[in-house]
N, CA and C of each residue as an Amber inpcrd file, in Angstrom:
protein
   507
   0.7650000  -0.8760000  -0.2190000  -0.2460000  -0.0220000   0.3380000
   1.2670000   0.8680000   0.2250000   0.5610000   2.4780000  -1.0440000
   1.4300000   2.8090000  -0.7530000   0.6770000   4.0810000   0.3270000
   1.9410000   4.9080000   0.9580000   1.4450000   5.7710000   1.9120000
   0.3760000   6.8570000   1.6150000  -0.1830000   7.2990000   0.2820000
  -1.3900000   7.8420000  -0.0790000  -2.5600000   7.1360000   0.4590000
  -2.5570000   6.1290000   0.1990000  -3.9110000   5.3610000   0.2920000
  -3.9190000   5.3920000   1.8780000  -2.5900000   5.2370000   2.4990000
  -3.3700000   4.8790000   4.3670000  -4.4800000   6.3940000   4.9470000
  -5.6030000   5.7570000   5.6630000  -6.4890000   6.4990000   6.2710000
  -6.3490000   7.9590000   6.6410000  -5.4210000   7.7700000   7.1030000
  -4.7500000   9.6540000   7.9650000  -4.3400000  10.2260000   6.8330000
  -4.2920000   9.6140000   5.6660000  -3.2250000  10.4880000   4.4410000
  -5.1010000  11.0710000   3.4330000  -5.2880000  10.0300000   3.9960000
  -6.8970000  10.6610000   3.1630000  -7.8950000  11.2970000   3.6490000
  -8.0150000  11.4360000   4.7000000  -8.7660000  12.2380000   5.4710000
  -8.2760000  13.2390000   6.7510000  -6.9960000  13.2350000   6.0710000
  -6.2870000  14.6200000   5.8870000  -6.1040000  14.9450000   7.5450000
  -5.9310000  13.7390000   8.0830000  -4.7850000  13.3390000  10.1100000
  -3.8260000  13.5220000  10.2870000  -2.9350000  13.8630000   9.1100000
  -1.2040000  13.7950000   8.9690000  -1.1130000  14.9830000   8.2980000
   0.0150000  15.6580000   8.8780000   0.6220000  16.9490000   7.5500000
   1.4870000  16.1230000   6.7510000   1.0930000  16.9110000   5.5920000
   1.5800000  16.6390000   4.3040000   2.5510000  16.3830000   4.0240000
   3.0560000  14.8180000   3.2200000   4.5580000  14.3390000   3.9280000
   5.4260000  13.8580000   4.5900000   5.0880000  14.1880000   5.7580000
   5.3610000  13.5110000   6.6120000   4.9470000  12.4100000   7.1410000
   6.1830000  11.5510000   7.6700000   6.2310000   9.5650000   7.7190000
   5.7660000   9.4690000   9.2320000   4.4480000   9.4360000   9.1770000
   4.7150000   8.7200000  10.9290000   5.4390000   7.7670000  11.2800000
   5.5440000   7.2430000  10.3000000   6.6740000   5.5170000  10.3760000
   7.9940000   6.3590000  11.4460000   8.3330000   7.5240000  10.7420000
   9.8650000   8.1970000  11.5380000   9.8940000   8.4100000  12.7620000
   8.4050000   8.7160000  13.4830000   8.6180000   8.7780000  15.2370000
   7.6920000   7.6580000  15.6490000   6.8880000   6.6710000  14.8430000
   6.6610000   5.6370000  15.7280000   6.6640000   4.9360000  16.8180000
   8.4500000   3.9980000  16.7820000   8.8700000   3.4730000  17.5950000
   8.8560000   4.5270000  18.5100000   9.2530000   6.2150000  18.6360000
   9.7040000   6.5440000  20.0760000   8.5290000   6.6210000  20.2660000
   7.1700000   7.0570000  19.7010000   5.9480000   7.3290000  20.2510000
   5.0220000   6.1730000  21.1590000   5.6780000   5.0140000  20.9180000
   4.9170000   3.6130000  21.3340000   6.0770000   3.0840000  22.9510000
   7.3020000   3.9780000  22.4010000   8.0960000   3.5610000  23.5090000
   7.7140000   4.6540000  24.9080000   7.6750000   5.6680000  24.2890000
   6.8390000   6.8440000  25.7150000   5.8950000   7.2610000  25.3630000
   4.6280000   6.3480000  25.6310000   3.4900000   6.1490000  25.2500000
   3.3450000   6.9150000  26.8370000   3.6500000   6.1270000  27.6260000
   2.6400000   6.0590000  29.0220000   1.8340000   5.3250000  29.5690000
   1.7110000   4.3590000  28.5860000   0.4510000   3.2460000  28.7650000
   1.9270000   1.8440000  28.0370000   1.4270000   0.6140000  28.5300000
   1.6020000  -0.7480000  28.4510000   1.3650000  -0.6540000  26.9520000
   2.6850000  -1.5230000  25.8160000   1.7900000  -1.7270000  24.3830000
   3.0110000  -2.5590000  24.5040000   1.9840000  -3.5920000  23.8430000
   2.6860000  -4.5860000  23.5260000   2.0880000  -5.3650000  21.9800000
   2.8410000  -5.7840000  20.7040000   2.3500000  -6.1860000  20.1910000
   2.9480000  -7.7800000  19.5740000   2.2450000  -8.0160000  19.1630000
   2.2090000  -8.9730000  18.8960000   2.2690000  -9.8000000  17.2890000
   2.4220000 -10.6620000  16.5390000   2.1820000 -11.0820000  14.7910000
   0.3660000 -11.9140000  14.6040000   0.3110000 -11.9280000  13.9370000
  -0.9710000 -12.6750000  13.5180000  -1.2800000 -13.8400000  14.1660000
  -0.0220000 -14.8280000  14.2030000   0.4610000 -16.0810000  15.0510000
   0.3500000 -16.0590000  16.2610000   0.4930000 -15.0250000  16.9140000
   0.2660000 -14.5300000  18.2030000   1.8090000 -14.5490000  19.4030000
   2.7360000 -14.2580000  17.7820000   4.0970000 -14.1800000  18.5900000
   4.9880000 -12.7400000  18.9590000   4.8630000 -12.8150000  20.4080000
   5.2640000 -11.1540000  20.2610000   6.2000000 -10.6090000  19.7390000
   6.6350000  -9.3220000  19.5800000   6.9620000  -9.0480000  18.3120000
   8.0580000  -7.6580000  19.7840000   7.2810000  -7.2780000  20.1080000
   7.7750000  -5.6560000  20.8120000   6.4220000  -5.4020000  21.8140000
   7.5810000  -4.8280000  23.1820000   6.3130000  -4.7240000  23.7800000
   7.7490000  -3.4140000  24.7980000   6.9570000  -2.2640000  25.2100000
   7.3540000  -0.8010000  25.7120000   7.9620000  -0.8630000  27.3740000
   9.0120000   0.0790000  27.8710000   9.4220000   0.0710000  28.5670000
   8.4270000  -0.0650000  29.7500000   7.5260000   0.7340000  29.6430000
   5.9780000   0.9380000  30.0790000   5.6370000  -0.7200000  30.5470000
   5.7310000  -1.7280000  29.9760000   5.0730000  -2.6130000  30.1100000
   6.0790000  -3.8930000  30.9200000   7.5650000  -3.1770000  30.2520000
   8.6900000  -4.2240000  31.0510000   8.2650000  -4.1300000  32.9160000
   7.7150000  -2.8500000  33.2090000   7.9540000  -2.4110000  34.5850000
   6.7030000  -2.3830000  34.9870000   5.3740000  -2.7010000  34.6970000
   3.7670000  -2.7750000  35.0820000   3.4640000  -4.2040000  34.7800000
   4.1830000  -5.2950000  34.1360000   3.7020000  -5.9460000  33.5850000
   4.2710000  -7.0760000  33.4660000   4.2390000  -8.0800000  32.8980000
   4.6610000  -9.7060000  33.2020000   5.2620000 -10.1560000  31.7540000
   6.3680000  -8.9870000  31.1690000   7.3600000  -9.0570000  30.2950000
   8.9940000  -8.6470000  30.6530000   9.2890000 -10.0110000  29.9220000
  10.3630000 -10.1940000  29.6950000  11.3360000 -10.8510000  28.5440000
  12.3440000 -10.5170000  28.0900000  13.1610000 -10.3590000  27.0800000
  12.9740000 -11.8400000  26.2100000  13.1770000 -12.6250000  27.0160000
  12.6400000 -14.1550000  26.7720000  11.1830000 -14.4800000  26.5480000
   9.9840000 -13.3060000  26.3650000   9.2500000 -13.3250000  25.8230000
   9.0930000 -13.1670000  24.1570000  10.0620000 -12.0820000  23.3930000
  10.0190000 -11.9400000  21.9110000  10.3480000 -13.2700000  21.1980000
   9.4470000 -13.1960000  20.2880000   9.5650000 -14.1110000  19.7800000
   8.9100000 -15.4550000  19.8400000   8.1010000 -15.3860000  20.9930000
   7.2800000 -17.1210000  21.4320000   6.1000000 -16.0220000  21.2700000
   4.7050000 -17.3800000  21.7370000   4.1850000 -17.2470000  21.5570000
   3.6030000 -16.8200000  22.6330000   2.2650000 -15.3170000  22.9500000
   1.8250000 -15.6920000  23.7970000   0.7850000 -16.0240000  24.3780000
   0.5850000 -16.7580000  24.1700000  -0.5700000 -18.2560000  25.0850000
   0.6010000 -19.1250000  25.6710000   2.0320000 -18.9270000  25.5290000
   2.4260000 -19.7060000  26.5500000   2.9980000 -19.3170000  27.9150000
   2.1380000 -17.4930000  27.8640000   2.1520000 -16.9220000  29.0680000
   1.8260000 -16.2200000  29.4080000   0.0510000 -16.9410000  29.0730000
  -1.2160000 -16.9110000  29.5200000  -0.9570000 -18.0420000  31.0740000
  -1.6890000 -17.2770000  32.5890000  -2.0540000 -17.9560000  33.9280000
  -2.6630000 -18.8570000  33.9560000  -4.0870000 -18.3120000  33.5150000
  -5.1980000 -18.4760000  33.3080000  -5.6390000 -19.6740000  32.5760000
  -6.3500000 -20.2630000  32.7160000  -6.4120000 -21.6520000  31.6280000
  -7.9400000 -21.1750000  30.6340000  -8.2740000 -20.1900000  31.0610000
  -9.3010000 -19.8690000  29.9350000  -9.0250000 -18.1180000  29.1330000
  -7.7810000 -17.5230000  29.2780000  -7.1120000 -16.4850000  28.9500000
  -7.0060000 -17.2260000  27.1990000  -6.3520000 -18.6440000  27.2410000
  -6.6530000 -18.9090000  25.0640000  -7.4190000 -18.6700000  25.2790000
  -8.2140000 -19.2740000  24.8580000  -9.1150000 -19.4840000  24.4000000
 -10.0050000 -18.1410000  24.2690000  -9.9710000 -17.2160000  25.5910000
  -9.9520000 -15.6650000  25.0580000  -9.8690000 -15.4490000  24.0130000
  -8.3650000 -15.2910000  24.4800000  -7.0990000 -15.0740000  22.9070000
  -7.6560000 -14.9990000  21.3180000  -7.7670000 -16.5520000  21.8280000
  -8.1530000 -17.1660000  20.4750000  -9.5550000 -16.9470000  19.8120000
 -10.5010000 -16.6730000  20.4300000 -11.9870000 -16.1440000  20.0610000
 -11.5270000 -14.8210000  19.2880000 -11.0330000 -14.0190000  20.0500000
 -10.5230000 -12.4300000  19.9980000  -9.8220000 -12.2860000  18.7690000
  -8.5570000 -13.2420000  18.5530000  -8.0740000 -13.2560000  17.2630000
  -9.0300000 -13.3660000  16.1140000  -9.8790000 -14.5290000  16.1190000
 -10.8410000 -15.2620000  14.9580000 -11.8990000 -13.9410000  14.9770000
 -11.9160000 -12.9800000  15.7840000 -12.2200000 -11.8090000  15.3770000
 -12.2550000 -11.0250000  14.4320000 -11.0400000 -10.5690000  14.6190000
  -9.7580000  -9.8830000  14.0550000  -9.6610000 -10.6150000  12.7840000
  -9.2950000 -11.7600000  12.5860000  -9.5310000 -12.8040000  11.3440000
 -10.5660000 -12.6150000  10.3410000 -11.6200000 -12.4650000  11.2630000
 -13.6700000 -12.7450000  10.0100000 -13.5970000 -10.5220000   9.9610000
 -12.1220000 -10.0410000  10.0690000 -12.4470000  -8.6680000   9.7200000
 -12.9530000  -7.3460000  10.7340000 -13.0690000  -7.5250000  11.6650000
 -13.4110000  -6.8280000  12.7830000 -12.7560000  -5.8560000  13.1130000
 -12.7710000  -4.8250000  12.6240000 -11.7820000  -3.6640000  12.6440000
 -11.8070000  -2.6450000  14.4430000 -12.7760000  -2.6600000  14.8070000
 -13.1130000  -1.8030000  15.9080000 -12.0570000  -2.9040000  16.9390000
 -12.0280000  -1.7090000  18.1440000 -11.0470000  -2.5150000  19.0750000
 -11.5530000  -3.9690000  20.1170000 -10.9270000  -4.3770000  20.5860000
 -11.8200000  -4.9530000  21.9210000 -11.7220000  -4.2830000  23.0950000
 -12.2110000  -3.9210000  23.8050000 -11.6430000  -3.5480000  25.2590000
 -12.4510000  -4.3150000  26.7430000 -11.5780000  -4.6610000  27.4770000
 -11.7860000  -5.6940000  28.4640000 -10.9800000  -5.2720000  29.7850000
 -11.3880000  -5.5210000  30.7650000 -10.8390000  -5.1690000  32.1790000
 -10.7720000  -7.0400000  32.6000000  -8.5930000  -7.1830000  33.4110000
  -8.2550000  -8.2500000  33.7540000  -7.6610000  -8.1790000  34.5350000
  -7.8110000  -9.1540000  35.7540000  -6.7880000  -9.0560000  36.8900000
  -5.6160000 -10.1530000  37.2400000  -4.3430000 -10.3510000  35.8820000
  -3.9460000 -11.4100000  35.4280000  -2.6230000 -11.9830000  36.5680000
  -2.2670000 -10.8120000  37.7030000  -1.2040000 -10.8790000  37.9460000
  -2.0960000 -11.2490000  39.7800000  -3.2490000 -11.0410000  39.8950000
  -3.8820000 -11.2750000  41.3730000  -4.2670000 -10.1630000  42.0750000
  -3.8620000  -9.2070000  41.6780000  -3.9980000  -8.1030000  42.3830000
  -3.7640000  -6.4710000  41.5500000  -3.0880000  -6.6320000  40.9280000
  -3.2520000  -5.1430000  39.7320000  -4.2710000  -5.6460000  38.6350000
  -5.4470000  -4.3260000  38.3290000  -6.5030000  -4.4120000  37.6300000
  -6.2830000  -3.5370000  36.0670000  -5.6760000  -4.1300000  35.1630000
  -5.6830000  -3.7260000  34.2650000  -6.9770000  -3.4420000  33.0720000
  -6.7440000  -2.1350000  32.7180000  -7.4540000  -1.7940000  30.9780000
  -7.3140000  -2.6200000  30.2660000  -7.9010000  -3.4290000  29.1660000
  -7.1700000  -3.3610000  28.0000000  -7.7440000  -2.9250000  26.7000000
  -7.0600000  -2.4170000  25.7060000  -7.5180000  -2.2980000  24.4010000
  -6.9600000  -3.5440000  23.3800000  -7.2240000  -4.0720000  23.1100000
  -6.3550000  -4.9730000  21.9950000  -6.8340000  -4.5230000  20.5690000
  -6.2090000  -3.9080000  19.5290000  -6.9020000  -3.7640000  18.5040000
  -5.9250000  -4.5080000  17.1020000  -6.3190000  -4.3850000  15.9160000
  -5.6040000  -5.6500000  14.7920000  -5.0360000  -4.1640000  14.2610000
  -4.0020000  -5.3130000  13.5290000  -3.7480000  -3.9140000  13.2120000
  -3.0450000  -4.8850000  11.3160000  -3.8780000  -4.2540000  10.8580000
  -3.8840000  -4.5230000   8.7960000  -3.1190000  -3.4550000   8.3980000
  -2.4650000  -4.4030000   7.1210000  -1.6790000  -3.9350000   6.5520000
  -2.0600000  -4.2390000   4.8450000  -2.4870000  -3.3630000   4.0650000
  -2.6110000  -3.7080000   2.8780000  -3.9160000  -4.5740000   3.2410000
  -4.8690000  -4.6610000   4.0660000  -6.1900000  -4.7330000   3.9680000
  -5.5740000  -6.1830000   4.7420000  -5.0350000  -6.7630000   5.2010000
  -4.8520000  -7.9430000   5.6210000  -4.1670000  -8.0170000   7.5500000
  -5.1860000  -8.3060000   8.0490000  -4.2070000  -8.8980000   9.5190000
  -2.8240000  -9.0190000   9.4090000  -2.3580000  -8.6910000  10.3050000
  -0.5050000  -8.7210000  10.2920000  -0.4770000  -9.0800000  11.6740000
  -1.2360000  -8.6720000  12.9070000  -1.3290000  -8.6880000  14.4230000
  -2.1850000  -7.6910000  15.1160000  -1.8450000  -7.9370000  16.1420000
  -2.6320000  -6.7590000  17.3100000  -1.3050000  -6.4260000  17.9510000
  -1.9390000  -5.3430000  18.2990000  -1.4400000  -4.5080000  19.4670000
  -2.6400000  -4.5860000  20.7950000  -2.0380000  -4.3430000  22.1320000
  -2.3080000  -4.4850000  23.6210000  -1.7970000  -3.1150000  23.7690000
  -2.7810000  -2.3500000  24.2840000  -2.5510000  -1.6570000  24.7430000
  -3.1030000  -1.2540000  26.3770000  -2.1060000  -1.2420000  27.6040000
  -3.1530000  -1.1150000  29.1610000  -2.3470000  -0.4730000  29.8460000
  -3.1800000   0.0510000  30.3020000  -3.4240000   0.8270000  31.7530000
  -3.7670000   0.5670000  32.7670000  -3.4580000   1.1020000  34.3930000
  -3.7470000   0.5790000  35.3760000  -5.1580000   1.1920000  36.0050000
  -5.6290000   0.3370000  36.6690000  -6.7530000   0.9330000  36.4670000
  -6.9930000   1.6850000  37.7920000  -6.4210000   1.5110000  38.9920000
  -5.7460000   2.7370000  39.9150000  -5.3140000   4.1420000  39.7310000
  -4.2210000   3.7060000  38.6230000  -4.4640000   5.0150000  38.3490000
  -5.0340000   6.0110000  37.0420000  -5.6480000   5.3310000  36.6390000
  -7.0670000   6.2450000  35.9410000  -8.1170000   6.0640000  36.7350000
  -8.2850000   5.5450000  38.1110000  -9.6140000   6.0800000  38.8080000
  -8.8220000   7.5020000  39.9120000  -7.2450000   7.0950000  40.3190000
  -6.6770000   8.5530000  40.6980000  -7.2500000   9.7740000  40.1050000
  -6.8910000   9.4090000  38.7950000  -6.9250000  10.6000000  37.9580000
  -8.1800000  11.7490000  37.7610000  -8.9940000  10.3590000  37.5040000
 -10.8780000  10.7600000  37.3810000 -10.7690000  11.2200000  38.9220000
 -11.0340000  11.0520000  39.9170000 -10.9760000  11.5800000  41.4320000
 -10.8700000  12.8340000  41.2390000  -9.5600000  13.3050000  41.2290000
  -8.6870000  14.3160000  41.4650000  -9.2480000  15.3440000  40.0890000
  -9.9250000  15.2580000  39.0920000 -10.2830000  15.7580000  37.9530000
 -12.0720000  15.9950000  39.1790000 -12.1800000  15.1740000  39.4330000
 -13.9050000  15.2380000  39.8200000 -13.7520000  16.0830000  41.0290000
 -13.1910000  16.2500000  42.2440000 -12.3090000  17.6850000  42.9270000
 -12.3220000  18.3660000  42.7910000 -11.1860000  18.8060000  41.7170000
 -10.3770000  20.5000000  41.4800000 -10.6720000  20.4270000  39.9970000
 -11.1560000  19.4640000  39.2230000 -11.2990000  19.6340000  38.0960000
  -9.5000000  20.2920000  37.5430000  -9.1110000  21.0860000  36.4740000
  -8.0160000  21.2350000  36.1710000  -7.6020000  21.6550000  36.7510000
  -8.1170000  22.2440000  37.6690000  -7.0850000  23.3620000  38.5740000
  -5.5070000  22.3760000  39.2190000  -5.4750000  21.2700000  40.0330000
  -4.8960000  20.4310000  40.2960000  -3.7800000  20.4140000  39.2730000
  -4.1030000  19.5450000  37.8230000  -3.3940000  19.3350000  36.9530000
  -2.4100000  20.6290000  36.5250000  -3.0940000  21.7410000  36.3450000
  -2.4090000  23.0840000  35.8590000  -1.5280000  23.3120000  36.6800000
  -2.0280000  23.4820000  38.2740000  -0.8090000  23.4340000  39.1810000
   0.2930000  22.3860000  39.1400000   0.5630000  21.1690000  38.6570000
   1.1290000  20.3360000  38.9120000   2.3350000  20.8840000  37.7010000
   1.4410000  21.0940000  36.4500000   1.7280000  21.9330000  34.7610000
   2.6860000  23.0810000  35.2840000   1.7740000  24.2630000  35.6600000
   2.4530000  25.3420000  35.3050000   2.5120000  26.1800000  36.9590000
   3.7060000  25.7270000  38.4180000   3.9010000  25.9660000  39.0610000
   4.2370000  27.0880000  39.8170000   3.8270000  27.9600000  38.3290000
   4.4470000  29.2620000  38.8920000   2.3250000  30.2220000  38.3220000
   2.0540000  29.2920000  38.2290000   0.6360000  30.0810000  37.3820000
   0.7900000  29.8100000  36.2310000  -0.9720000  30.1590000  35.8870000
  -0.7260000  30.3860000  34.5280000   0.1170000  31.4710000  33.3050000
   0.2400000  31.6130000  32.1050000   0.6860000  32.9670000  31.7440000
   0.4900000  34.5900000  31.8190000   0.5260000  35.1610000  31.8590000
  -0.0490000  36.5140000  32.1100000  -1.1400000  36.8370000  30.8000000
  -2.6630000  36.4550000  31.1010000  -3.4850000  36.8210000  30.0160000
  -4.3430000  35.7280000  30.2870000  -3.7020000  34.7390000  30.5540000
  -4.7240000  33.3910000  30.0950000  -5.9340000  33.6060000  31.4000000
  -5.4400000  33.5960000  32.5630000  -6.7640000  33.3700000  33.4430000
  -7.9540000  34.6090000  32.9710000  -7.5390000  36.1970000  32.5720000
  -8.4740000  36.8190000  32.5450000  -9.3410000  35.7090000  31.0070000
  -8.6660000  35.5020000  29.8660000  -9.1040000  34.5450000  28.1900000
 -10.5900000  33.4670000  29.2880000 -10.0420000  32.7090000  30.3350000
 -10.8230000  31.3710000  30.8620000 -11.5700000  31.7330000  31.6290000
 -11.7440000  33.3190000  32.5940000 -12.9110000  33.8040000  32.6470000
 -13.9850000  34.0170000  32.0540000 -13.4400000  34.7240000  30.9000000
 -14.3860000  35.4750000  29.6910000 -15.2100000  34.5220000  29.4700000
 -14.3770000  33.4520000  29.1970000 -15.3400000  32.2940000  28.5640000
 -15.5340000  31.4440000  29.1220000 -16.1480000  31.4720000  30.4260000
 -17.0800000  30.8110000  31.3010000 -17.9440000  32.0820000  32.0120000
 -17.5910000  32.9420000  31.6920000 -19.2410000  33.8800000  31.8780000
 -20.2210000  34.4840000  30.9440000
């Protein structure tokens, strides 16, 4: 498939002439969430640093079938059923909540990776449930204020607070 046929190009969601592939590996490595990529047969191709720090990911897993690493008997039939959905053409991600390590609850999104209309693999994006809940609770209590304080310890730039008040009135 030529780059001109990618959806992000057709739908004008990418700067003309800029190739996402130039930055994609860095995006995955520093995304702040767990990223694991398996090929269509289930062999682990990649996991990012976050995944190695928060999930059961080890260098010896690269090239090995992910099903060899699942701890619960029900996990492989579920994985196979999800893979079948994608092989049958499903484009939408599958989302679920899991507790694979006994105490840590994770929020998982598995998406198909298609190249030239062929399923070549799956991506798994993982968030920690407690981190998401803490962020939402913090927002519910203080709105954007606590986030802005953390990012802008000296306060918003001059004029920004006036613009914010003008919009809210």
